[in-house]
Coordinates of C-alpha atoms in Angstrom, one line a residue:
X1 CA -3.5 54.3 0.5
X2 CA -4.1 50.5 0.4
X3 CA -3.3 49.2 -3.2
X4 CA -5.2 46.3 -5.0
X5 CA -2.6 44.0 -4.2
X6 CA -2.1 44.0 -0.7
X7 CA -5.9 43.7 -0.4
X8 CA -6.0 40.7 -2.5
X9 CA -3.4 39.4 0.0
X10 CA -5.5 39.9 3.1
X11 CA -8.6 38.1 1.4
X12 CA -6.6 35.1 0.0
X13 CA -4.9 34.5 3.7
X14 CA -8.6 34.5 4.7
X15 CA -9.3 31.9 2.1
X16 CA -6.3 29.9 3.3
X17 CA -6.8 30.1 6.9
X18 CA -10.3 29.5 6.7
X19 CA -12.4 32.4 7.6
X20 CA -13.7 32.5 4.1
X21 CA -14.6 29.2 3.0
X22 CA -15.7 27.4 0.0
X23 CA -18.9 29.0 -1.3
X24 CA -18.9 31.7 0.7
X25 CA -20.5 34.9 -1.2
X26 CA -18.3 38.0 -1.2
X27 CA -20.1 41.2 -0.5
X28 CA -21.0 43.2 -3.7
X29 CA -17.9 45.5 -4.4
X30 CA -19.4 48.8 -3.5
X31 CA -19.6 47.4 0.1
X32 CA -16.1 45.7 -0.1
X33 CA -14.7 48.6 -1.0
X34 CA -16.5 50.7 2.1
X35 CA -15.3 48.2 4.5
X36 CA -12.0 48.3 2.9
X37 CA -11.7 52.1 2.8
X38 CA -10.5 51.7 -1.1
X39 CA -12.1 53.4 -4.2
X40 CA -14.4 51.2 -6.1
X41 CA -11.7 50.8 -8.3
X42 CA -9.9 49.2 -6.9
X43 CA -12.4 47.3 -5.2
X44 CA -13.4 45.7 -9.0
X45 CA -9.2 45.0 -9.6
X46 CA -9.4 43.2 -6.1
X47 CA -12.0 40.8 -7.5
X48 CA -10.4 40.5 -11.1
X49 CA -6.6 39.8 -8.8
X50 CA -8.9 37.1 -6.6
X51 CA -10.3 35.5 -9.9
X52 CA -6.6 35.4 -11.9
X53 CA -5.3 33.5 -8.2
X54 CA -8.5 31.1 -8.6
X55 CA -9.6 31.5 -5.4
X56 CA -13.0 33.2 -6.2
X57 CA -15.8 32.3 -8.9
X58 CA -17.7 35.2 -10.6
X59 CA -21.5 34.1 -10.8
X60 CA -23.8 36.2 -13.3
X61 CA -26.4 37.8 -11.4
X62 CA -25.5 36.0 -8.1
X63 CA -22.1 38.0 -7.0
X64 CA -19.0 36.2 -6.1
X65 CA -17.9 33.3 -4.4
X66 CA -15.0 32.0 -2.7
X67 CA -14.2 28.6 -4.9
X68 CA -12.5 25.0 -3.7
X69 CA -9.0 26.1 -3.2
X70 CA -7.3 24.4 -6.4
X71 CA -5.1 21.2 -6.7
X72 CA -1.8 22.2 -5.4
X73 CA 1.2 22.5 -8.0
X74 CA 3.5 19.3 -8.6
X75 CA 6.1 19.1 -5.6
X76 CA 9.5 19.0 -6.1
X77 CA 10.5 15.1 -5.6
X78 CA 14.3 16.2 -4.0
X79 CA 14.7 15.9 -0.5
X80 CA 13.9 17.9 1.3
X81 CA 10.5 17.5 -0.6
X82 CA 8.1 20.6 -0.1
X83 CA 5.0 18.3 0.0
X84 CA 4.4 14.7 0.0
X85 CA 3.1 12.8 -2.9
X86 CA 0.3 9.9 -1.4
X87 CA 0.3 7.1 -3.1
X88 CA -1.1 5.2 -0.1
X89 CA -4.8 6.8 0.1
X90 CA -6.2 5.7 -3.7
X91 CA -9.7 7.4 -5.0
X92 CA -9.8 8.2 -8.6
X93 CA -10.8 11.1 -9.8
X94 CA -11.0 12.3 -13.4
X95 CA -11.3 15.8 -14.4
X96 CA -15.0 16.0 -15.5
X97 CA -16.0 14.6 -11.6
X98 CA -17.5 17.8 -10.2
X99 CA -18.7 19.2 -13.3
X100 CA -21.0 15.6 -13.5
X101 CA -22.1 15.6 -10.1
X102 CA -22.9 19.3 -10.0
X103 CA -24.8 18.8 -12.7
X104 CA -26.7 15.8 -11.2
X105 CA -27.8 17.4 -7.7
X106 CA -29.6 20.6 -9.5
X107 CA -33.0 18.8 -9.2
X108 CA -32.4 17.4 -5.3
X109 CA -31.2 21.3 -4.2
X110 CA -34.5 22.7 -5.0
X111 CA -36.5 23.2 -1.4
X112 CA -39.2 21.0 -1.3
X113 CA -37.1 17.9 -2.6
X114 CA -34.0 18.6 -0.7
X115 CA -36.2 19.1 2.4
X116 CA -37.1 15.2 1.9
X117 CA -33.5 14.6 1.4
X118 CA -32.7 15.4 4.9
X119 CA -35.4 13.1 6.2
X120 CA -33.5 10.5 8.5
X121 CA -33.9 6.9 7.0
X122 CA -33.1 3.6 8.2
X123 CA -30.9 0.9 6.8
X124 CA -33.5 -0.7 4.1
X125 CA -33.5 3.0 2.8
X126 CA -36.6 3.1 0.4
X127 CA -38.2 1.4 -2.5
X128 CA -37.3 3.4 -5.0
X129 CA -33.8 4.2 -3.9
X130 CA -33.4 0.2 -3.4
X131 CA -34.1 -0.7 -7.4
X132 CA -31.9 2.3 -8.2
X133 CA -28.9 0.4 -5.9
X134 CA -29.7 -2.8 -7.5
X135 CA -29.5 -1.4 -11.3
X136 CA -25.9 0.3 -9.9
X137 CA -24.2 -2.8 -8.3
X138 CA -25.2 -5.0 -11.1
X139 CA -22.7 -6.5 -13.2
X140 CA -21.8 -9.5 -15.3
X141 CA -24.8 -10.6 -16.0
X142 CA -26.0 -10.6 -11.8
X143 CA -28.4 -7.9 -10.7
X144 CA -29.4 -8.6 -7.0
X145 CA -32.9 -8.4 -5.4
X146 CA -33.6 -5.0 -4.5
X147 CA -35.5 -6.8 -1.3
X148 CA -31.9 -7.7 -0.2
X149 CA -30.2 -4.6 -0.3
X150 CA -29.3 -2.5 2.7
X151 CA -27.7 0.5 3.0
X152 CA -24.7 2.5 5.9
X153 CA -23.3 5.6 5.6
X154 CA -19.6 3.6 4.0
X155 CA -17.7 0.8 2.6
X156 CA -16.4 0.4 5.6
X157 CA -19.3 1.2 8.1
X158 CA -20.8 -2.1 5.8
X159 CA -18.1 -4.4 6.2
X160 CA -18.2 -3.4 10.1
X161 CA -22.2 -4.4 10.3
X162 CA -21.8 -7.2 8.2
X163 CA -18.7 -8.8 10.4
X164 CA -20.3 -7.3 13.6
X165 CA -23.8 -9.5 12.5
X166 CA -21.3 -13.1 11.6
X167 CA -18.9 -13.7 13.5
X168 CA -19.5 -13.5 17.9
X169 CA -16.4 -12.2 19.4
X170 CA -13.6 -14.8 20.1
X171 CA -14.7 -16.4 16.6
X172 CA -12.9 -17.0 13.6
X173 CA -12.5 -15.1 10.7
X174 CA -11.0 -16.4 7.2
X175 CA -9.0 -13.7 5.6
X176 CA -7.0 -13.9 2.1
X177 CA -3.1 -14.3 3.7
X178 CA -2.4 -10.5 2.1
X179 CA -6.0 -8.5 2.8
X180 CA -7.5 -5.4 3.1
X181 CA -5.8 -3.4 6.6
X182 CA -9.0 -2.3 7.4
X183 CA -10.7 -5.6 8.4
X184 CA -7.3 -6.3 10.7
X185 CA -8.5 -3.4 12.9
X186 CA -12.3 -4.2 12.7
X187 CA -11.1 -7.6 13.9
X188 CA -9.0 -6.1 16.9
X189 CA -11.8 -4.1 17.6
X190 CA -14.5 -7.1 17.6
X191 CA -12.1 -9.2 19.5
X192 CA -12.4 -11.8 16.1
X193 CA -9.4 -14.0 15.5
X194 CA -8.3 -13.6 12.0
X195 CA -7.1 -16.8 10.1
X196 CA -4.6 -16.8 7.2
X197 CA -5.7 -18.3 4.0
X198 CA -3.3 -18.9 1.3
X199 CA -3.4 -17.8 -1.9
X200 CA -1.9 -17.9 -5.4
X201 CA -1.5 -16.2 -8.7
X202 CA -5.5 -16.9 -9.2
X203 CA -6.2 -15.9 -5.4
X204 CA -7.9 -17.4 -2.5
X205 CA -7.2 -21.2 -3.0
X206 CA -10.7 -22.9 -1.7
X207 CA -9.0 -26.0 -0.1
X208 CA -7.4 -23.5 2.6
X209 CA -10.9 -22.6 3.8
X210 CA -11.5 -26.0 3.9
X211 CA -8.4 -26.9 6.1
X212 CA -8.5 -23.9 8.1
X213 CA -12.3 -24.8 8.8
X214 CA -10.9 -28.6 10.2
X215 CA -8.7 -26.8 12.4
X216 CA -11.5 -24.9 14.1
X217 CA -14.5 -23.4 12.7
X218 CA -14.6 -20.6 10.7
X219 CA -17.9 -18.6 11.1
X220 CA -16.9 -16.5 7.9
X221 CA -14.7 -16.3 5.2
X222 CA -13.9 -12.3 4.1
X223 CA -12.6 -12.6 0.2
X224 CA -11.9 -10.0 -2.3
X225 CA -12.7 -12.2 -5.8
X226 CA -12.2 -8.7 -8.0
X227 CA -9.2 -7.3 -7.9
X228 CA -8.4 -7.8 -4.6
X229 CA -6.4 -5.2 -2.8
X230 CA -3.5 -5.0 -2.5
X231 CA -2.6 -7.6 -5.3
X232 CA -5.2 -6.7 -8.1
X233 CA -5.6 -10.6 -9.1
X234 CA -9.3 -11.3 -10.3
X235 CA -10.2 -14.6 -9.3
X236 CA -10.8 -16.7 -13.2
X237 CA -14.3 -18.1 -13.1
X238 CA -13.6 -21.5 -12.5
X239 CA -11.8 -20.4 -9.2
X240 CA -15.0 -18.6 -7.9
X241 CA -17.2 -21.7 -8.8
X242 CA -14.8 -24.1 -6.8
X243 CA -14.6 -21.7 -3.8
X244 CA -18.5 -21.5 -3.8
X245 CA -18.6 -25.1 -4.1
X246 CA -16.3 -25.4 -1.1
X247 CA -18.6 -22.3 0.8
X248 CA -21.8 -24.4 -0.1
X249 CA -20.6 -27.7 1.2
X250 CA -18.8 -26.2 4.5
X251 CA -22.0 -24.2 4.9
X252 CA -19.7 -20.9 6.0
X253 CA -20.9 -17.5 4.7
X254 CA -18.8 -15.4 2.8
X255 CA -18.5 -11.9 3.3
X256 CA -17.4 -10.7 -0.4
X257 CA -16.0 -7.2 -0.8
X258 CA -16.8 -5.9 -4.5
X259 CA -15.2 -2.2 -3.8
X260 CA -13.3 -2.2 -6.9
X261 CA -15.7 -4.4 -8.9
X262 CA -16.8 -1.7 -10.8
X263 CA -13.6 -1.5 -12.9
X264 CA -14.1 -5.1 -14.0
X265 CA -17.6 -4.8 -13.9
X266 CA -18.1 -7.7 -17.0
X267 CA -17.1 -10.1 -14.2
X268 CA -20.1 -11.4 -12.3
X269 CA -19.4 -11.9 -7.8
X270 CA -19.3 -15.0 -6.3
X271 CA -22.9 -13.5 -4.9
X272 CA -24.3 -14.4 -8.4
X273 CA -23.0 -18.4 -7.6
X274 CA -23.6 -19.0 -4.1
X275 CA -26.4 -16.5 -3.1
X276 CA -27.5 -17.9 0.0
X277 CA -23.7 -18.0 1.3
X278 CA -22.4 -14.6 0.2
X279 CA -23.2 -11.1 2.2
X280 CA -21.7 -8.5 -0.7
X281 CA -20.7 -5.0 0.3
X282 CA -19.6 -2.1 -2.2
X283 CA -19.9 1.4 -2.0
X284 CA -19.9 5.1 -4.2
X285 CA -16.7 6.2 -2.6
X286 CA -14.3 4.8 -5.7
X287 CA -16.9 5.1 -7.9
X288 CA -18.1 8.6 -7.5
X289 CA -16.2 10.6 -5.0
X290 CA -15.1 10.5 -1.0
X291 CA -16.4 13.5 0.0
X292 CA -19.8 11.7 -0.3
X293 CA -20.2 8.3 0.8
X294 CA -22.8 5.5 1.0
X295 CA -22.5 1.5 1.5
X296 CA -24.6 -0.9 0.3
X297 CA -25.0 -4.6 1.4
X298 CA -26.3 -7.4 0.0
X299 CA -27.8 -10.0 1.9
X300 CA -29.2 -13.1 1.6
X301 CA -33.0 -12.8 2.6
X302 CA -33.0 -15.1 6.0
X303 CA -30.1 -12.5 7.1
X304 CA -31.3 -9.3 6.1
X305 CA -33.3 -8.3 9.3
X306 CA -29.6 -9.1 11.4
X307 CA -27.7 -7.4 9.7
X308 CA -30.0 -4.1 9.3
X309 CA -30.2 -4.3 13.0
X310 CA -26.5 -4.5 13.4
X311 CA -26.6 -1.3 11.2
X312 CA -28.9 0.4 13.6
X313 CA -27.2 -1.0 16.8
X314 CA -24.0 0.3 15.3
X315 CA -25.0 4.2 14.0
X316 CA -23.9 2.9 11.1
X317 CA -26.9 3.8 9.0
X318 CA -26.9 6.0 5.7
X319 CA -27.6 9.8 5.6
X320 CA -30.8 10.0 3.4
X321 CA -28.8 13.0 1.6
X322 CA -26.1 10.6 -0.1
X323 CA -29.2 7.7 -1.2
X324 CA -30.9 10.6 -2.7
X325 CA -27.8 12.1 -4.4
X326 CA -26.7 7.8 -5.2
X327 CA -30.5 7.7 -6.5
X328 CA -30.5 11.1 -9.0
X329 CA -26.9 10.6 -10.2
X330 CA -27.6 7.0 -11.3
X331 CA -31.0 8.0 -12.7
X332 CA -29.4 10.7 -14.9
X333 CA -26.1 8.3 -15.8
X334 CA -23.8 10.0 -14.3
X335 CA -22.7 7.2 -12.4
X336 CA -22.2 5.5 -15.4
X337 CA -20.2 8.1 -17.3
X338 CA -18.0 8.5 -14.1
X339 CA -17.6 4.5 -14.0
X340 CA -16.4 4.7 -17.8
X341 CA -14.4 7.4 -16.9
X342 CA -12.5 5.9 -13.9
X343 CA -11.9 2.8 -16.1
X344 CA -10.4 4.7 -18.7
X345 CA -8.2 6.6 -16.5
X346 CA -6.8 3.3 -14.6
X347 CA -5.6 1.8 -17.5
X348 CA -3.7 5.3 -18.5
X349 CA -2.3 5.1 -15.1
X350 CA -1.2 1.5 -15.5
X351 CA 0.7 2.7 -18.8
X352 CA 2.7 5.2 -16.6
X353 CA 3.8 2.2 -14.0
X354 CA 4.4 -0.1 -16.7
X355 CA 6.7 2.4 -18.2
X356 CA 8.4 3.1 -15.2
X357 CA 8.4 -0.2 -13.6
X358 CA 8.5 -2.5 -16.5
X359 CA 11.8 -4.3 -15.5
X360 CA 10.9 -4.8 -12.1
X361 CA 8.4 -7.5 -10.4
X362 CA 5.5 -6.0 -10.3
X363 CA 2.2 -7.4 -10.1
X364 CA -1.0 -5.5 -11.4
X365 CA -4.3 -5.6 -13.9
X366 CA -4.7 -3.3 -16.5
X367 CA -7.8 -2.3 -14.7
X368 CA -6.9 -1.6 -11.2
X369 CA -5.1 1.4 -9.5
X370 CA -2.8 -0.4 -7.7
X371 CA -0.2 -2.7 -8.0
X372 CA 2.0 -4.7 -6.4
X373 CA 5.9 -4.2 -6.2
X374 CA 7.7 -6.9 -5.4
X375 CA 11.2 -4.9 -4.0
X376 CA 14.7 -5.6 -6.0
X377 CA 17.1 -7.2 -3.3
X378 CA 18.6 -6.3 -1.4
X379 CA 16.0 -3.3 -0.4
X380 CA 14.0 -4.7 2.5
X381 CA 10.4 -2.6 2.6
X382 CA 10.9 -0.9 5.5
X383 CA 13.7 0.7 4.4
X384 CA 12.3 1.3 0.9
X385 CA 9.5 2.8 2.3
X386 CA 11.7 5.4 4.7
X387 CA 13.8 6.5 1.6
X388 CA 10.8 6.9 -0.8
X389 CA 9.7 9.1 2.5
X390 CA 12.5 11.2 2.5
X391 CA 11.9 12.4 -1.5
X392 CA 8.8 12.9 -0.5
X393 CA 6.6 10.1 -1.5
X394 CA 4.5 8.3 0.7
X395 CA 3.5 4.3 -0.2
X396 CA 2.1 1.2 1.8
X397 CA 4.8 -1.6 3.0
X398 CA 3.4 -5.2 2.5
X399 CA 3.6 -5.6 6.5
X400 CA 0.4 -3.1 6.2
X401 CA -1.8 -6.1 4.7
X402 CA -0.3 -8.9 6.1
X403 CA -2.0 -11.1 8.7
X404 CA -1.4 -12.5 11.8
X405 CA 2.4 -14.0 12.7
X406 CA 2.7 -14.3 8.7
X407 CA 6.2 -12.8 7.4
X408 CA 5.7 -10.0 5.3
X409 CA 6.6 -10.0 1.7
X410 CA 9.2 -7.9 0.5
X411 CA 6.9 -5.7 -1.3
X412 CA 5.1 -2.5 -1.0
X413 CA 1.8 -1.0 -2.8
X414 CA 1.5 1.8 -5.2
X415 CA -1.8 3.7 -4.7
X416 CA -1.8 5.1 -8.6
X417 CA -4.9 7.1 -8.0
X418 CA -4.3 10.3 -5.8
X419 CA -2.0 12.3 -7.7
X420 CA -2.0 14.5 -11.1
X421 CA -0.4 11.9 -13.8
X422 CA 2.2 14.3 -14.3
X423 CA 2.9 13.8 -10.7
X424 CA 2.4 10.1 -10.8
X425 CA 5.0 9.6 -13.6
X426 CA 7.8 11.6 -11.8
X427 CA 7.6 9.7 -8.7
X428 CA 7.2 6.6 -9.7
X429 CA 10.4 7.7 -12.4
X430 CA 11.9 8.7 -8.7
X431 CA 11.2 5.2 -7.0
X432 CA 12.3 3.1 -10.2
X433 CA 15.8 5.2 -10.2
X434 CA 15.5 4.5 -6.0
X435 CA 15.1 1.0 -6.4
X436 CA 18.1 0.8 -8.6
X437 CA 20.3 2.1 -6.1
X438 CA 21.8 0.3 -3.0
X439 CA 20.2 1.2 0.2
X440 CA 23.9 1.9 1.3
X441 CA 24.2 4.3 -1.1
X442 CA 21.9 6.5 0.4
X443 CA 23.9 7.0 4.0
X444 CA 26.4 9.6 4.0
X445 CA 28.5 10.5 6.2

């Protein structure tokens, strides 16, 4: 005779292996229990044992369903470590995140509407859609044309069409010295030289674009003026109105990357200054979630058409799902509650570094959810990186965002975002007591 237990066990290796998946409706328990050959008792203490484990969701008047399997438990941060702790991969999310967004799509899953939804659309999107993106991306006073925005289906799909649509292969691209990784491989895979431009505690300094434009023509400049990744430094206003200055005499388009601007959001872009010289590209996967993604670009009007075609000519235009989901969840303010959120979350996260890292060089904004960790000597990061590996916690070396033949700092990246703050205190309390250490003391014999 089977008991409740061992049946419990069979569904919940289903659920982990992937034959029962998220939102999947388990039959009703009379029928489980037939196809089980158990009493219908003990069919109802399967379901109970399933609920207690959290891997189902009891519905009234709908049944039950097999839920998200939940956040795993904190891993031990001893070597060998059971699982690894990311703090390379950095989206926030706070705990009211699904119950928002749930709440948010109930009007686009009715039939008729979501039968719209999964109209295809091209890159201009629509209208209504467009005013929407323009009432989300504004900030510091700036809120751009809708007429000018365009749409892909990410961040990164943008910043792709936007590079693809500036700068011909075997061109040159200006880059902050320390810069985002994934514009290195677009680059690579463009065939676009990359040029080093040196920065400072304030950021990009505006005479490098100038003398790396004397030394051959730059045909765009790709700058991060809000805290920048990896170094969080927000460039002060009079920094962004001398590099537009510098943009606007040079006549070379910037390609501004406002990602994270949404954290700082009381800081206007260097789109507001130089709007005929500056292509901005943002998108919801910090703000509201990965799982559902959607870039946006904004153009100035004479380059609007190239850059929607290089959208189209790449596949790199939106699903109409995500703009409709983008459109109802800023509608209803749940973007907004989820930006206010995130914002308050970073700056508990920064806390939790400052408390672990406070006696170390590290470099960082109350706002952001990274920072920047200048390594004690005499760790070098490579090797930093390998021990922090072996207790189990993953993070970025500074040769990751460096560019070109430049040496890499000695530094490394803390992604604060991914993990539980629980987690997030231990291993950063785990890499302080690391750093302390001498790298020799970690070889034995």
């Amino acid at each position: 005779m089977k008991d409740y237990q061992s049946v419990a066990d069979t569904v919940a290796e289903e659920i982990r292996a992937g034959v029962r998946r998220p939102g999947d409706r388990l039959p009703p328990q009379r029928k489980f229990a037939q196809q089980h050959g158990i009493a219908n008792s003990t069919a109802t203490r399967v379901y109970q044992e399933l609920a207690r484990r959290g891997l189902t969701l009891g519905e009234v008047g709908r049944g039950t369903f097999v839920r998200a399997v939940p956040r795993a438990s904190a891993p031990a941060l001893t070597e060998p470590a059971g699982s690894r702790i990311d703090l390379e991969l950095n989206y926030p999310v706070v705990s009211e995140q699904a119950a928002l967004l749930a709440n948010g799509l109930g009007g686009l899953l009715r039939p008729d509407v979501l039968g719209y939804a999964l109209r295809p659309v091209g890159a201009a999107g629509v209208p209504a859609v467009r005013e929407s993106a323009a009432d989300l991306l504004a900030r510091g006073g700036w809120r751009p044309d809708p007429a000018q925005v365009l749409f892909a289906g990410n961040g990164r799909q943008a910043i792709s069409a936007v590079v693809t649509a500036l700068v011909p292969p075997g061109a040159r691209l200006g880059v902050e010295e320390l810069t985002y990784p994934v514009i290195k491989a677009i680059a690579t895979r463009l065939g676009i030289t990359l040029v080093p431009l040196a920065m400072d505690a304030a950021g990009l300094i505006p005479e490098a674009v100038e003398e790396a434009h004397r030394s051959g023509p730059l045909h765009a400049v790709y700058v991060q003026p809000t805290l920048h990744n990896p170094l969080s430094v927000t460039m002060p206003r009079e920094r962004v109105e001398h590099l537009s200055d510098v943009l606007l005499r040079s006549g070379i388009p910037a390609i501004e990357d406002a990602i994270w601007a949404f954290l700082h959001d009381e800081v206007p872009p260097l789109a507001s200054l130089a709007p005929e010289q500056t292509v901005l590209v943002d998108s919801l996967s910090k703000r509201i979630a990965p799982g559902l993604t959607l870039g946006f670009v904004v153009a100035p009007g004479f380059l609007v058409g190239e850059i929607a075609t290089s959208l189209r000519s790449g596949g790199w235009t939106p699903m109409r799902f995500a703009l409709e989901a983008a459109y109802h969840w800023q509608q209803d303010g749940t973007v907004k509650a989820l930006v206010q959120a995130k914002q308050r979350e970073a700056a508990v996260r920064q806390e939790i570094a400052a408390r672990h890292l406070g006696g170390f060089a590290v470099r960082s904004d109350p706002r952001s959810y990274h920072c920047w960790w200048q390594l004690p000597r005499p760790w070098r990061a490579d090797t930093f990186v390998a021990a922090a590996a072996r207790h189990g916690i993953g993070v970025v070396p500074a040769a990751a965002f460096t560019v070109g033949n430049n040496h890499a700092p000695n530094a490394i990246r803390l992604g604060l975002a991914s993990p539980q703050t629980d987690v997030l205190s231990q291993a950063l309390a785990t890499l302080a007591e690391l750093a302390r250490s001498a790298p020799d003391d970690l070889v034995t014999d």
